[in-house]
Structures are given as C-alpha cells and as structure tokens.
mmCIF file with all atom_site columns, C-alpha atoms in Angstrom:
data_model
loop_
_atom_site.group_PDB
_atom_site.id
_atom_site.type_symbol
_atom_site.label_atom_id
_atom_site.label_alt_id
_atom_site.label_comp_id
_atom_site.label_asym_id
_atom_site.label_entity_id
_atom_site.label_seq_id
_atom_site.pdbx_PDB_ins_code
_atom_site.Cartn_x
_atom_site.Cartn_y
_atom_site.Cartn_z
_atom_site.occupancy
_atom_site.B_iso_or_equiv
_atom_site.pdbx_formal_charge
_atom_site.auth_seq_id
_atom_site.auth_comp_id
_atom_site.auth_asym_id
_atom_site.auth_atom_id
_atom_site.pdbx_PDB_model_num
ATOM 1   C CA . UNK A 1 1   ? -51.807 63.379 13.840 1.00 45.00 ? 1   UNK A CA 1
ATOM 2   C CA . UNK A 1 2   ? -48.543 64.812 15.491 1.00 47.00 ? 2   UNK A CA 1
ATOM 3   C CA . UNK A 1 3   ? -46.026 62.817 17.129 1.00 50.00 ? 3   UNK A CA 1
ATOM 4   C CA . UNK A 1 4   ? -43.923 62.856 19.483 1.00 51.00 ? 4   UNK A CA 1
ATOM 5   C CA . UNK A 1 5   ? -39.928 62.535 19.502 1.00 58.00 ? 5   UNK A CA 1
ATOM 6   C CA . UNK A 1 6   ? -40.735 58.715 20.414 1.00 55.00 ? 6   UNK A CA 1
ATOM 7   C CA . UNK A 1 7   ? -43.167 58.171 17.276 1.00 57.00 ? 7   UNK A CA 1
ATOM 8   C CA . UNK A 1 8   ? -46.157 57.793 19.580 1.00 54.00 ? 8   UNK A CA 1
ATOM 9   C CA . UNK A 1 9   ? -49.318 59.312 18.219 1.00 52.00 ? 9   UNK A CA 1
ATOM 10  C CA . UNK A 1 10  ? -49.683 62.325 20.936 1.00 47.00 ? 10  UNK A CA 1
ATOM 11  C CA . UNK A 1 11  ? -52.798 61.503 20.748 1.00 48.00 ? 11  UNK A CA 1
ATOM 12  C CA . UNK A 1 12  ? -53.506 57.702 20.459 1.00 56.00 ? 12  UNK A CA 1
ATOM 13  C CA . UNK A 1 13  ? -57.320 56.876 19.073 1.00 65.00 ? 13  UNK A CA 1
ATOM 14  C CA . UNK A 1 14  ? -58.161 55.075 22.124 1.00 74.00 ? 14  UNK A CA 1
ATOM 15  C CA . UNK A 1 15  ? -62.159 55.634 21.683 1.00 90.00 ? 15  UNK A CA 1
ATOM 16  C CA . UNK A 1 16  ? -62.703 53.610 18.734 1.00 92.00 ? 16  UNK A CA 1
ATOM 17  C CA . UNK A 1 17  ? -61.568 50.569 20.732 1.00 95.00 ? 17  UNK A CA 1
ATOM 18  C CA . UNK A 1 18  ? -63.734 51.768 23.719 1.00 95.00 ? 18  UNK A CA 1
ATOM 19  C CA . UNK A 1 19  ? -67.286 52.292 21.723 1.00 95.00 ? 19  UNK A CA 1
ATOM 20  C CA . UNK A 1 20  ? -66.493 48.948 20.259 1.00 96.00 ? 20  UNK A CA 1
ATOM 21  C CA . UNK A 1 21  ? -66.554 47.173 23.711 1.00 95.00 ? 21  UNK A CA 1
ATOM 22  C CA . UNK A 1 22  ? -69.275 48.745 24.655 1.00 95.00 ? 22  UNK A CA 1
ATOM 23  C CA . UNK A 1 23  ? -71.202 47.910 21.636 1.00 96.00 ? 23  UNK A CA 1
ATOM 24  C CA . UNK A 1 24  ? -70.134 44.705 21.566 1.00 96.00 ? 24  UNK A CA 1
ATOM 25  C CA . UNK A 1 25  ? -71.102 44.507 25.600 1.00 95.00 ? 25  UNK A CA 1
ATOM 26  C CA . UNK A 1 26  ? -74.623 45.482 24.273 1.00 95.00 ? 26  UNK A CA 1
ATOM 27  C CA . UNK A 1 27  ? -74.683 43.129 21.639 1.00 95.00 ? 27  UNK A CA 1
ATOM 28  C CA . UNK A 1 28  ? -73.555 40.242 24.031 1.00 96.00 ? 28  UNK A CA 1
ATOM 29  C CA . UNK A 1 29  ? -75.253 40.769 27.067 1.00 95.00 ? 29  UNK A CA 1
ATOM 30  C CA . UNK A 1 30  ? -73.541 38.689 29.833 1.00 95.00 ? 30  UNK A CA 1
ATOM 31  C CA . UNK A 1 31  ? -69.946 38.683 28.214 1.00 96.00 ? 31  UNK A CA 1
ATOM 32  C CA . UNK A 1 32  ? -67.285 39.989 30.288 1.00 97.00 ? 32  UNK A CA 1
ATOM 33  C CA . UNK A 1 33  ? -64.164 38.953 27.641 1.00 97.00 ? 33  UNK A CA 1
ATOM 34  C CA . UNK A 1 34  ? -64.221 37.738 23.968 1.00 97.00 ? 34  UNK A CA 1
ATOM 35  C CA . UNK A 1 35  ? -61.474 35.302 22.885 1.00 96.00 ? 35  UNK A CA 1
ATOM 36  C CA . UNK A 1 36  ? -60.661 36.207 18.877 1.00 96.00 ? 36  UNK A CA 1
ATOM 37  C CA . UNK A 1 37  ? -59.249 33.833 16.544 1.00 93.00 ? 37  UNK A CA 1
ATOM 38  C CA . UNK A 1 38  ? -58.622 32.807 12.696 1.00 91.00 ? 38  UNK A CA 1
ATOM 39  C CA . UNK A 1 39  ? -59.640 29.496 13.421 1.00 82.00 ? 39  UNK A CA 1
ATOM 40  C CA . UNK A 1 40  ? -63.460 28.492 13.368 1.00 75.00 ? 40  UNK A CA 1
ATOM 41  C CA . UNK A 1 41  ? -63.272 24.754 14.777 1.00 75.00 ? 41  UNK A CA 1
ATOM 42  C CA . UNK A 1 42  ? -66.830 24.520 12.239 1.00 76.00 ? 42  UNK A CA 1
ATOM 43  C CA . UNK A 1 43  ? -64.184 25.097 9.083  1.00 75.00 ? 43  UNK A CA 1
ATOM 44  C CA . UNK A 1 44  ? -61.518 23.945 7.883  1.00 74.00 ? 44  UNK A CA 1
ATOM 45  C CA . UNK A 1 45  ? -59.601 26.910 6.439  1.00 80.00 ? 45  UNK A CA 1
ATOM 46  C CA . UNK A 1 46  ? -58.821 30.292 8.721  1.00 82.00 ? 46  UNK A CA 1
ATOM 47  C CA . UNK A 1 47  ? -62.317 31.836 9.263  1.00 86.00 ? 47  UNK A CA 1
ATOM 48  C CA . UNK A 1 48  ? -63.144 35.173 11.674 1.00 91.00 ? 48  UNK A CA 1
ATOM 49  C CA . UNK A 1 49  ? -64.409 33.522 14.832 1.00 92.00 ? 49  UNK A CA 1
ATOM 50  C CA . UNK A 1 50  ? -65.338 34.435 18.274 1.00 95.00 ? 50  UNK A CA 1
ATOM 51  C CA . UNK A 1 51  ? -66.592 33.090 21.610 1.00 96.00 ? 51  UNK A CA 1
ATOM 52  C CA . UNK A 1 52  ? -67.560 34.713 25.023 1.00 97.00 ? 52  UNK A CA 1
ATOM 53  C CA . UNK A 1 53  ? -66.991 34.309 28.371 1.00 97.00 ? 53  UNK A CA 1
ATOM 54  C CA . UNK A 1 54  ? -69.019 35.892 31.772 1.00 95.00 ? 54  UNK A CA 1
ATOM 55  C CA . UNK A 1 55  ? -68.493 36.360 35.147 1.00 93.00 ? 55  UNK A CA 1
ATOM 56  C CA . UNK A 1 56  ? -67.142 32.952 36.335 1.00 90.00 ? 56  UNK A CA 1
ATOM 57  C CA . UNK A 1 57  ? -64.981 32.594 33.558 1.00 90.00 ? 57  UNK A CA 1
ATOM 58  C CA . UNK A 1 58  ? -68.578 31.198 32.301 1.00 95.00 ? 58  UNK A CA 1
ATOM 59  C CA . UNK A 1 59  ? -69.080 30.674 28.553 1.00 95.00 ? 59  UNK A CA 1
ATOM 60  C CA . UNK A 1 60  ? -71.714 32.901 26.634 1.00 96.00 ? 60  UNK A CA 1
ATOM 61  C CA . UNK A 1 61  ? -73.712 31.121 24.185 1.00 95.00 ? 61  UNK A CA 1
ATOM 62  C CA . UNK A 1 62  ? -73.369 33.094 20.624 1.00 96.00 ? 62  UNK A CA 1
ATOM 63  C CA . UNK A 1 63  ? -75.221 32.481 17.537 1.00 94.00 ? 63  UNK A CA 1
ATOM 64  C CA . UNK A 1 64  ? -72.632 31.504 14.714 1.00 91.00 ? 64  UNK A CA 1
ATOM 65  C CA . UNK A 1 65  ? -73.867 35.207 13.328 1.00 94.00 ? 65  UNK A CA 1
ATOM 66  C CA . UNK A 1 66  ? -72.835 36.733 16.294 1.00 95.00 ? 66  UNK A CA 1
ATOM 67  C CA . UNK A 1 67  ? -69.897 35.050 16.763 1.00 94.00 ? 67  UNK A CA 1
ATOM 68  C CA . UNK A 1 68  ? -68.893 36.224 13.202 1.00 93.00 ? 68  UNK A CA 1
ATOM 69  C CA . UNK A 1 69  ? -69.378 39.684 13.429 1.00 96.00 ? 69  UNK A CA 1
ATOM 70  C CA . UNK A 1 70  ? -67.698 40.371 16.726 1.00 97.00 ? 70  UNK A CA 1
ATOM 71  C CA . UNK A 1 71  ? -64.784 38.459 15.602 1.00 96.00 ? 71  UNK A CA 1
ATOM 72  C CA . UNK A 1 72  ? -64.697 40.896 12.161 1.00 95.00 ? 72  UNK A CA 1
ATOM 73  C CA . UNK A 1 73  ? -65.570 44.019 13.911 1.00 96.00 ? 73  UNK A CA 1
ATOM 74  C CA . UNK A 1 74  ? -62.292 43.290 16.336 1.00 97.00 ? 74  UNK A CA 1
ATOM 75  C CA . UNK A 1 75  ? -60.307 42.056 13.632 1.00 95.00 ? 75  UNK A CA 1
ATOM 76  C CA . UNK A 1 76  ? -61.237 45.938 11.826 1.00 95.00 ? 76  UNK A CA 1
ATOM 77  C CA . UNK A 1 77  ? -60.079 48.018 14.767 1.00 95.00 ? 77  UNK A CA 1
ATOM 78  C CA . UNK A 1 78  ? -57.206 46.204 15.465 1.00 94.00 ? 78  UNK A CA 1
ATOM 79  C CA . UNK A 1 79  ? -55.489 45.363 12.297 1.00 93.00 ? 79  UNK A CA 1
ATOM 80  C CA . UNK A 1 80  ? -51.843 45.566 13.846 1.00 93.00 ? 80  UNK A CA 1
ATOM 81  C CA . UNK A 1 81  ? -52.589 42.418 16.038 1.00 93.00 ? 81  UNK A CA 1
ATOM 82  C CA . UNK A 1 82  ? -50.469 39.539 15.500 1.00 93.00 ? 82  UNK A CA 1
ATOM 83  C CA . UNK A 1 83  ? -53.673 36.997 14.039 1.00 91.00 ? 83  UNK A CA 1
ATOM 84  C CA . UNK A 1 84  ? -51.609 34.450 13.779 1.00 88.00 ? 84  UNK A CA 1
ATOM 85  C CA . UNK A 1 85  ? -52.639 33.795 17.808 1.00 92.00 ? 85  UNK A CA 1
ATOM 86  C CA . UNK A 1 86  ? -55.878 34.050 19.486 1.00 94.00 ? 86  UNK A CA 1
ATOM 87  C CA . UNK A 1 87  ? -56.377 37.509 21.276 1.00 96.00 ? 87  UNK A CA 1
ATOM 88  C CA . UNK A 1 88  ? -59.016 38.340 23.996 1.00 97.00 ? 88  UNK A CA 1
ATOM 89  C CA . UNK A 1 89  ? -60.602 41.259 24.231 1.00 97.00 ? 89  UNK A CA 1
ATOM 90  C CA . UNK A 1 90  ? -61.417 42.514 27.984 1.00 96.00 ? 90  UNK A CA 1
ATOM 91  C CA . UNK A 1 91  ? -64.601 44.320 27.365 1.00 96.00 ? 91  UNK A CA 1
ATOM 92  C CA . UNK A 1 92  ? -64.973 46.166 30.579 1.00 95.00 ? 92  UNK A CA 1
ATOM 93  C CA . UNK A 1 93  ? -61.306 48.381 29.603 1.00 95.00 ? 93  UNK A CA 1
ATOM 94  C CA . UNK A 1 94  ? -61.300 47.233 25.784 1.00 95.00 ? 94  UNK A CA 1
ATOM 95  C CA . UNK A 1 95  ? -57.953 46.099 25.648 1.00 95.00 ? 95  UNK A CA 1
ATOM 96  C CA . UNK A 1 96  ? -56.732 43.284 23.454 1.00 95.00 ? 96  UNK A CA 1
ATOM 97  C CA . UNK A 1 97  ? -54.385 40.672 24.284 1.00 94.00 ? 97  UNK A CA 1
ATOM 98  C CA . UNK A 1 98  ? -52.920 37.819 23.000 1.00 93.00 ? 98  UNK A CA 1
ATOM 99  C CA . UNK A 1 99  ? -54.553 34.409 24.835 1.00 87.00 ? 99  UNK A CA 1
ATOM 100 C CA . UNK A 1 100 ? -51.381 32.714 25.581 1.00 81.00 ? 100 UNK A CA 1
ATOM 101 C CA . UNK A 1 101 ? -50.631 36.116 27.935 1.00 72.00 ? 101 UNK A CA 1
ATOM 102 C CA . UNK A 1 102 ? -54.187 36.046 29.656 1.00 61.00 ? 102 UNK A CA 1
ATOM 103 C CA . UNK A 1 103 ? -54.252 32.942 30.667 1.00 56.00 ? 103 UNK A CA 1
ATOM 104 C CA . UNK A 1 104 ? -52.030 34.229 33.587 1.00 51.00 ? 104 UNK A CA 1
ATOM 105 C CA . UNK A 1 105 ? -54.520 37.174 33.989 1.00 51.00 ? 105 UNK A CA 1
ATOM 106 C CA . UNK A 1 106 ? -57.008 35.118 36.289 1.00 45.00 ? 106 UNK A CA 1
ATOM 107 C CA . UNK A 1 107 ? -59.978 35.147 34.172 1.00 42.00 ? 107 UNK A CA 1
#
C-alpha cells in the first residue's frame, strides 16, 4: 500500500476493524463495549480474556467460550496494541482503547 510523505498508509484498513465489531455485536447481542485483557481472573498465567458491557454501563453475561474468542479475534486485528494493559473496544465505531483512557470516556 502507498504512503504518504508522513508514513501513513494512504489508505488505512479501517474495515477489518469495522466487520469485526459488527460481528462481534452479533455474536454478543446487548454489548455496547468489550474490555480486552491478558489476564483471565479464572487462571493464573496471561490468558486471552474478555467481558461486556450494555447500555447502562451494564455487564453482559458471556460464556467462558465466548469470552475467549472475542478476546482472540481482537487480539488478531489489533496486534500493535500495547497488551500489556486492558483495551476496550467501542463496538458501535470499533475503536480500541486502552482502559485506563476510557474510564474518562463516560461509559
């Protein structure tokens, strides 16, 4: 893909991110964000995990299946992320950001 003078893709693959929210909106019917993380409070060494949240700031019950998948399907498409953190993914514009800088997001 060309550049330009800045380095920035001139054309950025934005739709990947975009058909995974809105499979993943399918998938989790309810969910308005989904907090990523290395850290599955079940184990005890870094694991893929995920939760959900609705409208409220409501939490959407996921099977531990569930909760693995969506956590390794966001992990995939965005492998530059700093995992070191949580991220949350806001499903409705499918960006990802780190938790620490949502919390002052209002959600």
């Amino acid at each position: 893909m060309l550049a330009t003078p800045s380095g920035i893709p001139a054309c950025p693959e934005t739709g990947r991110q975009h058909r995974l929210a809105a499979q993943l909106t399918d998938m989790i019917p309810g969910a308005v964000s989904i907090r990523v993380s290395l850290t599955d409070p079940s184990q005890a060494w870094p694991h893929p995990h995920a939760s959900a949240k609705g409208e409220a700031d409501k939490t959407v019950a996921l099977s531990r299946t569930t909760a693995r998948v969506a956590a390794r399907w966001i992990l995939r498409v965005w492998p530059e992320a700093d995992w070191t953190r949580p991220h949350i993914l806001d499903l409705a514009d499918a960006t990802l950001i780190p938790s620490d800088l949502a919390a002052g997001r209002g959600r």
